[in-house]
Short mmCIF file of C-alpha atoms and ligand atoms in Angstrom, two decimals:
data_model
loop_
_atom_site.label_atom_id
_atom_site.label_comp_id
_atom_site.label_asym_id
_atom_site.label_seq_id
_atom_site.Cartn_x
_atom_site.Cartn_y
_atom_site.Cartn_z
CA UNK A 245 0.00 0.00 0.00
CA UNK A 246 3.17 2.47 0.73
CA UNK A 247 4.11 2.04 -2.72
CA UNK A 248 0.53 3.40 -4.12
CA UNK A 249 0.73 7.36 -4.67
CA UNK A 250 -1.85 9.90 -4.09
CA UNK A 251 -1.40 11.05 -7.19
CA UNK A 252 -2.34 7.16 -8.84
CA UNK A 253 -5.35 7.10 -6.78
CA UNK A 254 -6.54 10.60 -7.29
CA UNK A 255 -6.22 9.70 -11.51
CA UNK A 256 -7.78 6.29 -11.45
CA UNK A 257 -10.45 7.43 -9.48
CA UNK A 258 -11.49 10.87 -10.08
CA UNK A 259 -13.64 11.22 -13.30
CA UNK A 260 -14.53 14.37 -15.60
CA UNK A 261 -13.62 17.65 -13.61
CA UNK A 262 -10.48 15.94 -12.88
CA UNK A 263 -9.59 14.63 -15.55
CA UNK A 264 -9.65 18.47 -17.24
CA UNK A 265 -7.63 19.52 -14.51
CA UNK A 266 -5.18 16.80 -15.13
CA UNK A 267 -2.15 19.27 -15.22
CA UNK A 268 -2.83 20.79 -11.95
CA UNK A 269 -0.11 20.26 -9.42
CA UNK A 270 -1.65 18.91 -6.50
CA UNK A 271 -0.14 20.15 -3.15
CA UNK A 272 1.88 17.54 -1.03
CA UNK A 273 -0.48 17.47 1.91
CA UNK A 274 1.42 16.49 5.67
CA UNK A 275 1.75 12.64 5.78
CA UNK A 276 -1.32 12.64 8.32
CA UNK A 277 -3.28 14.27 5.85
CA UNK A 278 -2.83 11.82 3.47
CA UNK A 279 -5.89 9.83 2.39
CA UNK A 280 -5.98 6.20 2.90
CA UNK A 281 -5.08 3.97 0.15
CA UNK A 282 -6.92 0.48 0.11
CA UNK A 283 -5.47 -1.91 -2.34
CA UNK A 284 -7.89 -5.03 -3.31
CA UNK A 285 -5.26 -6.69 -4.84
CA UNK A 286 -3.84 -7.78 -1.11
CA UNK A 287 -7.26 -9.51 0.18
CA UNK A 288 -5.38 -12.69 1.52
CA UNK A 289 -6.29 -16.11 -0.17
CA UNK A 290 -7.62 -17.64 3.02
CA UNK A 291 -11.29 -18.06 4.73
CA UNK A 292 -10.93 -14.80 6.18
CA UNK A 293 -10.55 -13.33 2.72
CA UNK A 294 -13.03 -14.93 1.37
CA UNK A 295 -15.16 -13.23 3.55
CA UNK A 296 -13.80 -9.71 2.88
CA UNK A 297 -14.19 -10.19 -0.27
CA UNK A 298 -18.00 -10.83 0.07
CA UNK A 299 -18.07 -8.07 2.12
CA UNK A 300 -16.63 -5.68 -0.83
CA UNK A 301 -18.65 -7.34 -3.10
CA UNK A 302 -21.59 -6.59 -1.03
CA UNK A 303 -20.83 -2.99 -1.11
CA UNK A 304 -20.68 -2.87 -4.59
CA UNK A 305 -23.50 -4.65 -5.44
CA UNK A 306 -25.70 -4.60 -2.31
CA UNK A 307 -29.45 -4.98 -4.38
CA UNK A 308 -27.95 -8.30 -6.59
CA UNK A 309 -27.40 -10.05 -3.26
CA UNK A 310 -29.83 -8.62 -0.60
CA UNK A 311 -32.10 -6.38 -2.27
CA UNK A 312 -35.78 -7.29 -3.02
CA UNK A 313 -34.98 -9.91 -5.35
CA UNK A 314 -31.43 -10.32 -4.21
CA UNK A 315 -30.00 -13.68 -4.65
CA UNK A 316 -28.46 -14.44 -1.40
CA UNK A 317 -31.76 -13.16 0.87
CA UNK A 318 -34.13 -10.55 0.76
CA UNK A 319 -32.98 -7.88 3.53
CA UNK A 320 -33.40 -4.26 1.22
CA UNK A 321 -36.74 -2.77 0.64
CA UNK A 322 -34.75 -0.72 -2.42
CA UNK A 323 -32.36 -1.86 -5.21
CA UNK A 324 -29.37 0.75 -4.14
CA UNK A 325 -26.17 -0.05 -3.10
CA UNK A 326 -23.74 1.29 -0.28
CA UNK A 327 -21.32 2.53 -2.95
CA UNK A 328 -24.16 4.56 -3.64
CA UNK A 329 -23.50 6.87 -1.10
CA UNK A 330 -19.94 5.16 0.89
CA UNK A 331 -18.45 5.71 -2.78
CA UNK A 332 -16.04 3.18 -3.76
CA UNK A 333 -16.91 0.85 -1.81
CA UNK A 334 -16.87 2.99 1.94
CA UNK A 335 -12.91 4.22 0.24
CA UNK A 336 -13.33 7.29 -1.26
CA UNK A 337 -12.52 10.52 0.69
CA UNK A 338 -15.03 12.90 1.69
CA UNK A 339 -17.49 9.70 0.80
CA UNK A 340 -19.17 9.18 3.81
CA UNK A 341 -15.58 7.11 4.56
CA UNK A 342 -15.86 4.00 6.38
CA UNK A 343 -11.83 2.99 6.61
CA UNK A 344 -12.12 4.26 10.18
CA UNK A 345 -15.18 2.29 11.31
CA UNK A 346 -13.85 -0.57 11.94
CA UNK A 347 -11.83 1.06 15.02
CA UNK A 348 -14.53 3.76 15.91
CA UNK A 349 -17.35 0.85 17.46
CA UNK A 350 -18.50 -0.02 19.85
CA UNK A 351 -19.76 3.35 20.26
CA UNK A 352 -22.15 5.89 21.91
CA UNK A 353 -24.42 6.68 19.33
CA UNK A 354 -26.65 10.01 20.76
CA UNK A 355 -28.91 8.77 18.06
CA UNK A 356 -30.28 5.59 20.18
CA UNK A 357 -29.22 6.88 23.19
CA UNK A 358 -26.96 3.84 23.82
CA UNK A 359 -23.44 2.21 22.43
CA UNK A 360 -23.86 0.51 19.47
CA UNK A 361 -21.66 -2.39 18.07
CA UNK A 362 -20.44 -1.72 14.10
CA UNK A 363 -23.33 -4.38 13.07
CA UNK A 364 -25.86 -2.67 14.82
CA UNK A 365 -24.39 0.39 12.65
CA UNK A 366 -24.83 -1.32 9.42
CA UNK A 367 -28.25 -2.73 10.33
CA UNK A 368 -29.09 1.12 10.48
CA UNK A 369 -28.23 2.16 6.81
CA UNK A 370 -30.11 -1.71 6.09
CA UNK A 371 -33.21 -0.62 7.45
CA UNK A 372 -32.90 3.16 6.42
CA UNK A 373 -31.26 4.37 3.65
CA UNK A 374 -32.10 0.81 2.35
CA UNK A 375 -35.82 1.01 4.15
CA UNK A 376 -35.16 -2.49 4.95
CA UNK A 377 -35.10 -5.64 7.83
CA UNK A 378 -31.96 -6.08 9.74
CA UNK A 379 -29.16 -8.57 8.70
CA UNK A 380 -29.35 -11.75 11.31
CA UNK A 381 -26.04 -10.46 13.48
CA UNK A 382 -24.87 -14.04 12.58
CA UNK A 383 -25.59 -14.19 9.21
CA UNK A 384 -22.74 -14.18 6.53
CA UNK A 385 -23.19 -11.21 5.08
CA UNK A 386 -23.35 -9.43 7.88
CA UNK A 387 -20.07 -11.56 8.83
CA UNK A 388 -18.71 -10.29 5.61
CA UNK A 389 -19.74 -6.15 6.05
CA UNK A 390 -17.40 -6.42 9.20
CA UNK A 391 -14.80 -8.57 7.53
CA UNK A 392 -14.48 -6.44 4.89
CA UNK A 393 -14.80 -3.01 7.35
CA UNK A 394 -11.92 -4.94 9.82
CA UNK A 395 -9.84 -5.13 6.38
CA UNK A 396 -10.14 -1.94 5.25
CA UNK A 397 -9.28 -0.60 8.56
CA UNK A 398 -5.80 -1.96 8.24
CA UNK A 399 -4.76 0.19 5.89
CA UNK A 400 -5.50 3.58 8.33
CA UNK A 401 -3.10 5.10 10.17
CA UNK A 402 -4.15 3.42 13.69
CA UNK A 403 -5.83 6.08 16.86
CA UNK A 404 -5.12 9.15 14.13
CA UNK A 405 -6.70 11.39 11.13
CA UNK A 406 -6.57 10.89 7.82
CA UNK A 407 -7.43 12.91 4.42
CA UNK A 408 -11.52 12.55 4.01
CA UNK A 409 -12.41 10.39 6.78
CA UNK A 410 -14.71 12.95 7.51
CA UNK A 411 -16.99 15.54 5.35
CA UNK A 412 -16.04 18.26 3.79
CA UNK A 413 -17.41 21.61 5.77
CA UNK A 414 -19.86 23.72 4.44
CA UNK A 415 -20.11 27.42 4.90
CA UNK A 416 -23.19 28.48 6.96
CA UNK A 417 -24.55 31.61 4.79
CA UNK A 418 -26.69 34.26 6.93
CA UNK A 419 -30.41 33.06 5.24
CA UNK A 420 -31.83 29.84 4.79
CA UNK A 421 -31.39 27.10 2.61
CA UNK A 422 -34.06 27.74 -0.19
CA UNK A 423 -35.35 24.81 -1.61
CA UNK A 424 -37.11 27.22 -4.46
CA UNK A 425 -33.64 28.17 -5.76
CA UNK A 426 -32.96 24.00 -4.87
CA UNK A 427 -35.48 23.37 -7.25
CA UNK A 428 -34.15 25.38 -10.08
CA UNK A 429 -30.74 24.11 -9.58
CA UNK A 430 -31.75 20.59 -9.37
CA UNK A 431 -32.94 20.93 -12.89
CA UNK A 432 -29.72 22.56 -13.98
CA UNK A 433 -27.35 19.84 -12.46
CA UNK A 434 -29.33 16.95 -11.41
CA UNK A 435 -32.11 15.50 -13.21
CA UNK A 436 -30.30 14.58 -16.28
CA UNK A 437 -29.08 11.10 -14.49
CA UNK A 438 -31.41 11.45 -10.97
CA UNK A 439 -34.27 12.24 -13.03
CA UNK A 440 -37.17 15.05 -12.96
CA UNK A 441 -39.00 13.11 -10.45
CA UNK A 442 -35.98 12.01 -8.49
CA UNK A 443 -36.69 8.91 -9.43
CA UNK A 444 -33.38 7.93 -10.73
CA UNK A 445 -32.89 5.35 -13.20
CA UNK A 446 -32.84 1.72 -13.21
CA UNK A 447 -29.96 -0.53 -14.83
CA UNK A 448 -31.47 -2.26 -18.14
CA UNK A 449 -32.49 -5.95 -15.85
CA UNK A 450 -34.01 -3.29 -13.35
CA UNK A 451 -32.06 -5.38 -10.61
CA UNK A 452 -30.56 -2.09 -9.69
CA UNK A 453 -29.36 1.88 -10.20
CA UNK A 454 -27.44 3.24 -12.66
CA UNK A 455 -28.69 6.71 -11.42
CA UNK A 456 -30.11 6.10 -7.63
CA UNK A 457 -32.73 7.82 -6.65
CA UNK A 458 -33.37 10.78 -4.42
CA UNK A 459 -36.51 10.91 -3.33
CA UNK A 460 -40.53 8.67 -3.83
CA UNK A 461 -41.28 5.13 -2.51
CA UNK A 462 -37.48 3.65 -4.09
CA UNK A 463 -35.45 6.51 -2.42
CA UNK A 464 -33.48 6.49 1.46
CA UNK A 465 -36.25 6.77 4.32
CA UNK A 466 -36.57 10.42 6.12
CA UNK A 467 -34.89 8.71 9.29
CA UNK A 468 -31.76 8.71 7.24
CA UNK A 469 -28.91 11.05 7.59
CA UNK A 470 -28.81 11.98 4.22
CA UNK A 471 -32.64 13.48 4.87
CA UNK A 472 -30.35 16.23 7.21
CA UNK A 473 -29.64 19.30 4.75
CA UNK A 474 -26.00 20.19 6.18
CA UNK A 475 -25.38 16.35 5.75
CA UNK A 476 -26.30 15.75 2.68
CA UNK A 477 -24.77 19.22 1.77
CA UNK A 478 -21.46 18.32 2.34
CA UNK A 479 -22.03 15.35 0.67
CA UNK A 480 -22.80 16.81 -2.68
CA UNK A 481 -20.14 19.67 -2.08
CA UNK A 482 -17.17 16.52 -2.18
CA UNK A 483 -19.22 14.37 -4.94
CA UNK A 484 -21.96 15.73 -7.48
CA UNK A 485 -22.86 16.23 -9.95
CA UNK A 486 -21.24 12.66 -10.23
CA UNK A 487 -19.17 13.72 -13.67
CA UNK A 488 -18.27 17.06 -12.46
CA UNK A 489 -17.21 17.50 -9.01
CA UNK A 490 -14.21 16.00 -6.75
CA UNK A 491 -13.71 17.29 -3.05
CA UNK A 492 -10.32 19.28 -4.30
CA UNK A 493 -12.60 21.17 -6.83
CA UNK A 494 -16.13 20.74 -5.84
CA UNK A 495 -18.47 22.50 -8.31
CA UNK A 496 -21.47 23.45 -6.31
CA UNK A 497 -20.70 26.13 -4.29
CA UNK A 498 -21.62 26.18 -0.39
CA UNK A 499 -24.79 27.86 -0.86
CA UNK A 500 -26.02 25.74 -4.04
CA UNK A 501 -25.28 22.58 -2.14
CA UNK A 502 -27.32 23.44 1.02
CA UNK A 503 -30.17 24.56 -1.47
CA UNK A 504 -30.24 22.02 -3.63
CA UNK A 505 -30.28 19.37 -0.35
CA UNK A 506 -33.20 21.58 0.99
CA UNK A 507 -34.95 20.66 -1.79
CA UNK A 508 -34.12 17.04 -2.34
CA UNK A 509 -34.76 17.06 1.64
CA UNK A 510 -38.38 18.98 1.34
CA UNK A 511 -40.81 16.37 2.87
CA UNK A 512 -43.71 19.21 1.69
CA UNK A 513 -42.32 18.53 -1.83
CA UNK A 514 -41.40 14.94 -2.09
CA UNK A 515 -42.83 11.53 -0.03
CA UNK A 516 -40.44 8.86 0.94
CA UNK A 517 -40.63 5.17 2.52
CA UNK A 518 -40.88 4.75 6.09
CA UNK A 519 -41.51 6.91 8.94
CA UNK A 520 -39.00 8.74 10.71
CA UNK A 521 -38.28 6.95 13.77
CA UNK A 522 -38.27 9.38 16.86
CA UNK A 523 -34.84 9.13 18.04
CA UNK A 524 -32.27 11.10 20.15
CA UNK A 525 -33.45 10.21 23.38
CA UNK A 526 -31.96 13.22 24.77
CA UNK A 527 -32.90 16.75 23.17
CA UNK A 528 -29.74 18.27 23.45
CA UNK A 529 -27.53 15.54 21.52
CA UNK A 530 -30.01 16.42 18.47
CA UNK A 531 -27.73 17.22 15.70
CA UNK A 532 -28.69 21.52 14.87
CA UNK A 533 -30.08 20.08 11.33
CA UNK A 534 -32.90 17.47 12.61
CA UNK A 535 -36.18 18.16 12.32
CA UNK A 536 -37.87 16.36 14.88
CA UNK A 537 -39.09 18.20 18.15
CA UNK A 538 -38.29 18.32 21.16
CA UNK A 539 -35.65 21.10 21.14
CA UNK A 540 -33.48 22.54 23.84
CA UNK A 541 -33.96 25.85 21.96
CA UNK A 542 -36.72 28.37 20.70
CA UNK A 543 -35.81 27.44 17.46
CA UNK A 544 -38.73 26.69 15.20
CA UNK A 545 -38.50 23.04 12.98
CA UNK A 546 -38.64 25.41 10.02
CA UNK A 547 -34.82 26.74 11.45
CA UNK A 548 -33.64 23.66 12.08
CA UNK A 549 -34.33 22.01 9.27
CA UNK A 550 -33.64 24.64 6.61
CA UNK A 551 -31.51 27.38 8.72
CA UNK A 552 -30.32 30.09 8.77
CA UNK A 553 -27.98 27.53 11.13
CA UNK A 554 -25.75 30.35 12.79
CA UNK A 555 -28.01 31.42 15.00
CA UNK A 556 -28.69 28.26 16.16
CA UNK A 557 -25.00 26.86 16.64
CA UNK A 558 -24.17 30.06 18.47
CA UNK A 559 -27.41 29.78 20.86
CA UNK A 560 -25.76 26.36 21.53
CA UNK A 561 -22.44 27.36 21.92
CA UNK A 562 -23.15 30.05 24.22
CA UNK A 563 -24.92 27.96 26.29
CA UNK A 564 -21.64 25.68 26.61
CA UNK A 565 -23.42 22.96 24.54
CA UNK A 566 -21.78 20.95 21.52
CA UNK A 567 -23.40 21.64 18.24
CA UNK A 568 -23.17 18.91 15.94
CA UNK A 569 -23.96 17.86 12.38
C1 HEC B 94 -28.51 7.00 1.06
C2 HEC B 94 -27.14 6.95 1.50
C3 HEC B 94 -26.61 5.73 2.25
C4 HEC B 94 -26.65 4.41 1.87
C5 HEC B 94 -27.28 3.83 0.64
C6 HEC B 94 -25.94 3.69 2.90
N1 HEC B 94 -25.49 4.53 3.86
FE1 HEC B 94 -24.33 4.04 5.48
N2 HEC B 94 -24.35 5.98 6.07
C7 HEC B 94 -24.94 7.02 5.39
C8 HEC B 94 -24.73 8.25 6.12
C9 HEC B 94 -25.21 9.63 5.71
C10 HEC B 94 -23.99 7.91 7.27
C11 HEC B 94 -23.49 8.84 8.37
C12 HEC B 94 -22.21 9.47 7.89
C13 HEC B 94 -21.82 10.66 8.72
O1 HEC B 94 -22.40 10.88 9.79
O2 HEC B 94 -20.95 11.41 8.27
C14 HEC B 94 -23.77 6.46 7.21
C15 HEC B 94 -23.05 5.75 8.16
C16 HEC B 94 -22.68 4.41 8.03
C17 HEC B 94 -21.83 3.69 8.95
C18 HEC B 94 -21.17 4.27 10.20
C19 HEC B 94 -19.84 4.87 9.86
C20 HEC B 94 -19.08 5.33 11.07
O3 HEC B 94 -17.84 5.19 11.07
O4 HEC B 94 -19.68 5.82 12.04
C21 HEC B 94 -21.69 2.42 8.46
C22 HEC B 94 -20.85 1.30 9.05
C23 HEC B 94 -22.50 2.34 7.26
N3 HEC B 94 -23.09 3.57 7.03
C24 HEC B 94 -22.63 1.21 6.47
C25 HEC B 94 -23.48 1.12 5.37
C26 HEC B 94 -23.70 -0.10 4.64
C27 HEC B 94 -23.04 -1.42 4.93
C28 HEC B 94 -24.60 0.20 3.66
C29 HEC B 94 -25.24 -0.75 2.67
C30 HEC B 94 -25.96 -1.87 3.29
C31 HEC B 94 -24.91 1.61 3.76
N4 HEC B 94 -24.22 2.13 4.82
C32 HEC B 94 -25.75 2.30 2.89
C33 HEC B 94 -25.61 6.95 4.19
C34 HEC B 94 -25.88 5.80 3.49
C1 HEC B 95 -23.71 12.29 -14.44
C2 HEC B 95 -24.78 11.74 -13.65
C3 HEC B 95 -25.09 12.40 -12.31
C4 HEC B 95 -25.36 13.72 -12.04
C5 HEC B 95 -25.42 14.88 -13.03
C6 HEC B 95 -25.66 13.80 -10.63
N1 HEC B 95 -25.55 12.57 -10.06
FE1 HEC B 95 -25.96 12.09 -8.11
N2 HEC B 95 -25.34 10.19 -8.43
C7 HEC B 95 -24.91 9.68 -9.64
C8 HEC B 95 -24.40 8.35 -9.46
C9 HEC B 95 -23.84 7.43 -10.52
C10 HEC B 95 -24.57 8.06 -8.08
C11 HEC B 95 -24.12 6.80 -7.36
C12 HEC B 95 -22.66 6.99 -6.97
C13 HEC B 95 -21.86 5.71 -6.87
O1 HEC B 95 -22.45 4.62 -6.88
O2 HEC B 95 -20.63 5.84 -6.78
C14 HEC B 95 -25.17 9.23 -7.47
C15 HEC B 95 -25.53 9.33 -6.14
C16 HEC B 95 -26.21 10.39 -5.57
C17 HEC B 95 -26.74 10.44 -4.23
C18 HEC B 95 -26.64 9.35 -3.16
C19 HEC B 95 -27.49 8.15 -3.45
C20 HEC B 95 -28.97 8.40 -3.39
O3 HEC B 95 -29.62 8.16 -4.41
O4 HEC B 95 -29.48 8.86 -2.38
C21 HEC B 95 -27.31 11.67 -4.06
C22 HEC B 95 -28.01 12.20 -2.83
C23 HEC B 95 -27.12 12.40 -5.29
N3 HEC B 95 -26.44 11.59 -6.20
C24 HEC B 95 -27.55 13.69 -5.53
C25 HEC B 95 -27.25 14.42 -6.68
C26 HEC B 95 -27.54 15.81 -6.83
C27 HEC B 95 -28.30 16.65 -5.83
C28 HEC B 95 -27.07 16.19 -8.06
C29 HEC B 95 -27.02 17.56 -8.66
C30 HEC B 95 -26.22 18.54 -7.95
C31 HEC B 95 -26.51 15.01 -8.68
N4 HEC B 95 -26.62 13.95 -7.81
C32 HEC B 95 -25.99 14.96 -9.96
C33 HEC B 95 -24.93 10.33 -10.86
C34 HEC B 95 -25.18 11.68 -11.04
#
């Protein structure tokens, strides 16, 4: 893995945008801000990487196996994957990274209330993002998640930080995320693969996505964290439009991406699967961007959801409380 560059990974995996800034000198970044290289070439020929290998393969291809037809059990109630959003597989910077997982569980989780083991964490994006039924704790593929999780893990720079292990920040502007100007922009720089309805588009033996999609019956439940607007923001800032932007040279700007997420996020606009779940046992470890009374402020569900966030982080702060999101 030493021997693979940031430079090799950056042009075998970064697509269009990239690609046109191929003669860009990237900066050297300090060692520790590095991003993990994972090569799938070393999975060891032995039972344990068999299993890691299921578990990448999983990943990739989540619907063939355990989606609503899937071929290995029926777990999904949607045909996307977790590359969908854990891009490349959980390995790709500023991708919702999982290469730190692995050594981040068991752990408090203000979202239950209680510590949670890494396959109670996967179960979660199962049954919401995927609006499905839990994986049997036991069962080999959920074996094969944590194999493959454990794996990936080894290539991270043990107990410290590396390059997009977490999201890219977004810029709180001074009004709210407007999911009118979302709207607009969505059409500019998103429905051409998601889709005017969000809808997204199925692969030609509809067994899965080729475009996933954002919002109606197929899309992540509003109990998922990509149904938060500042999460989902930073998301998109790092990784759409898909041909187009890369988290050294995102495309949307701050403001665009917390729009555009209002808007994808707008549960006046848009219905999805499920019901939110009414978590966060205690008020004040609510991250500032869900929606869901009780608060510990005056803020109204309106603010939280949409913003103007500022106000509401520096309530918190001033107060000596931890604003997260
Ligand atoms: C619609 C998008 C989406 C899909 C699909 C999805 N997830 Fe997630 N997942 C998320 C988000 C968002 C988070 C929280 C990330 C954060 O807080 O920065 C998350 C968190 C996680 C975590 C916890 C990471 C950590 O270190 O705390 C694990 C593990 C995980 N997902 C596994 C999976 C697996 C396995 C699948 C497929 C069965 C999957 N996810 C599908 C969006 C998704
Ligand atoms: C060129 C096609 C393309 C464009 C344009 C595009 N996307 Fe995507 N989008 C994808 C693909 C492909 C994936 C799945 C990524 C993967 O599997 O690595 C994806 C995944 C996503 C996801 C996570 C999975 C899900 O369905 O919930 C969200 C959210 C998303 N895109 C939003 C957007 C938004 C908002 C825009 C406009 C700013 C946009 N995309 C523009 C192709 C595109």
């Amino acid at each position: 893995m030493a021997a693979v560059t940031a430079a090799a990974i950056m042009a075998s995996c970064l697509s269009g945008a990239a690609e046109k800034n191929a003669g860009t000198v990237v900066k050297e970044a300090p060692a520790e801000e590095q991003p993990v290289l994972v090569d799938t070439l070393a999975i060891p020929h032995d039972k344990f990487g068999e299993s890691v290998r299921y578990g990448r393969e999983l990943m990739l291809r989540t619907a063939y196996y355990i989606g609503p037809n899937g071929i290995n059990g029926q777990y999904l109630g949607n045909k996307m994957n977790c590359t969908n959003c854990h891009q490349d597989a959980g390995t790709k910077p500023y991708a919702f990274n999982l290469v730190a997982s692995h050594e981040n569980y068991p752990q408090y989780r203000a979202r239950e209330g209680k510590v949670l083991t890494l396959a109670e964490r996967v179960n979660n994006c199962v049954m919401r993002p995927h609006n499905g039924k839990p994986l049997p704790l036991d069962s080999k593929e959920m074996i094969a998640f944590l194999s493959y999780l454990k794996w990936i893990n080894s290539f991270a720079p043990k107990g410290s930080h590396f390059k997009g292990e977490k999201n890219l920040d977004v810029h709180f502007p001074d009004t709210a995320a407007n999911p009118v100007n979302g709207k607009a922009l969505y059409s500019t720089y998103c429905s051409r693969c998601h889709g005017t309805e969000g809808q997204g588009q199925l692969t030609a033996d509809n067994g899965t996505y080729t475009y996933p999609p954002l919002w109606g019956a197929n899309a992540y439940q509003p109990g998922s964290s990509m149904h938060r607007v500042i999460k989902q923001a930073q998301w998109l800032k790092a990784n759409m439009p898909y041909d187009k932007a890369t988290h050294d040279k995102p495309f949307l700007t701050d403001a665009e991406a917390l729009d555009i997420a209002a808007f994808v996020n707008d549960d006046k606009q848009h219905t999805r699967p499920g019901v939110k779940s009414f978590d966060y046992p205690v008020a004040a470890e609510k991250p500032v961007d869900y929606d869901h009374p009780p608060f510990v402020d005056s803020f109204s569900v309106e603010q939280h959801k949409f913003g103007p966030y500022k106000p509401v982080v520096d309530s918190w702060k001033a107060k000596g409380m931890k604003a997260v999101y």
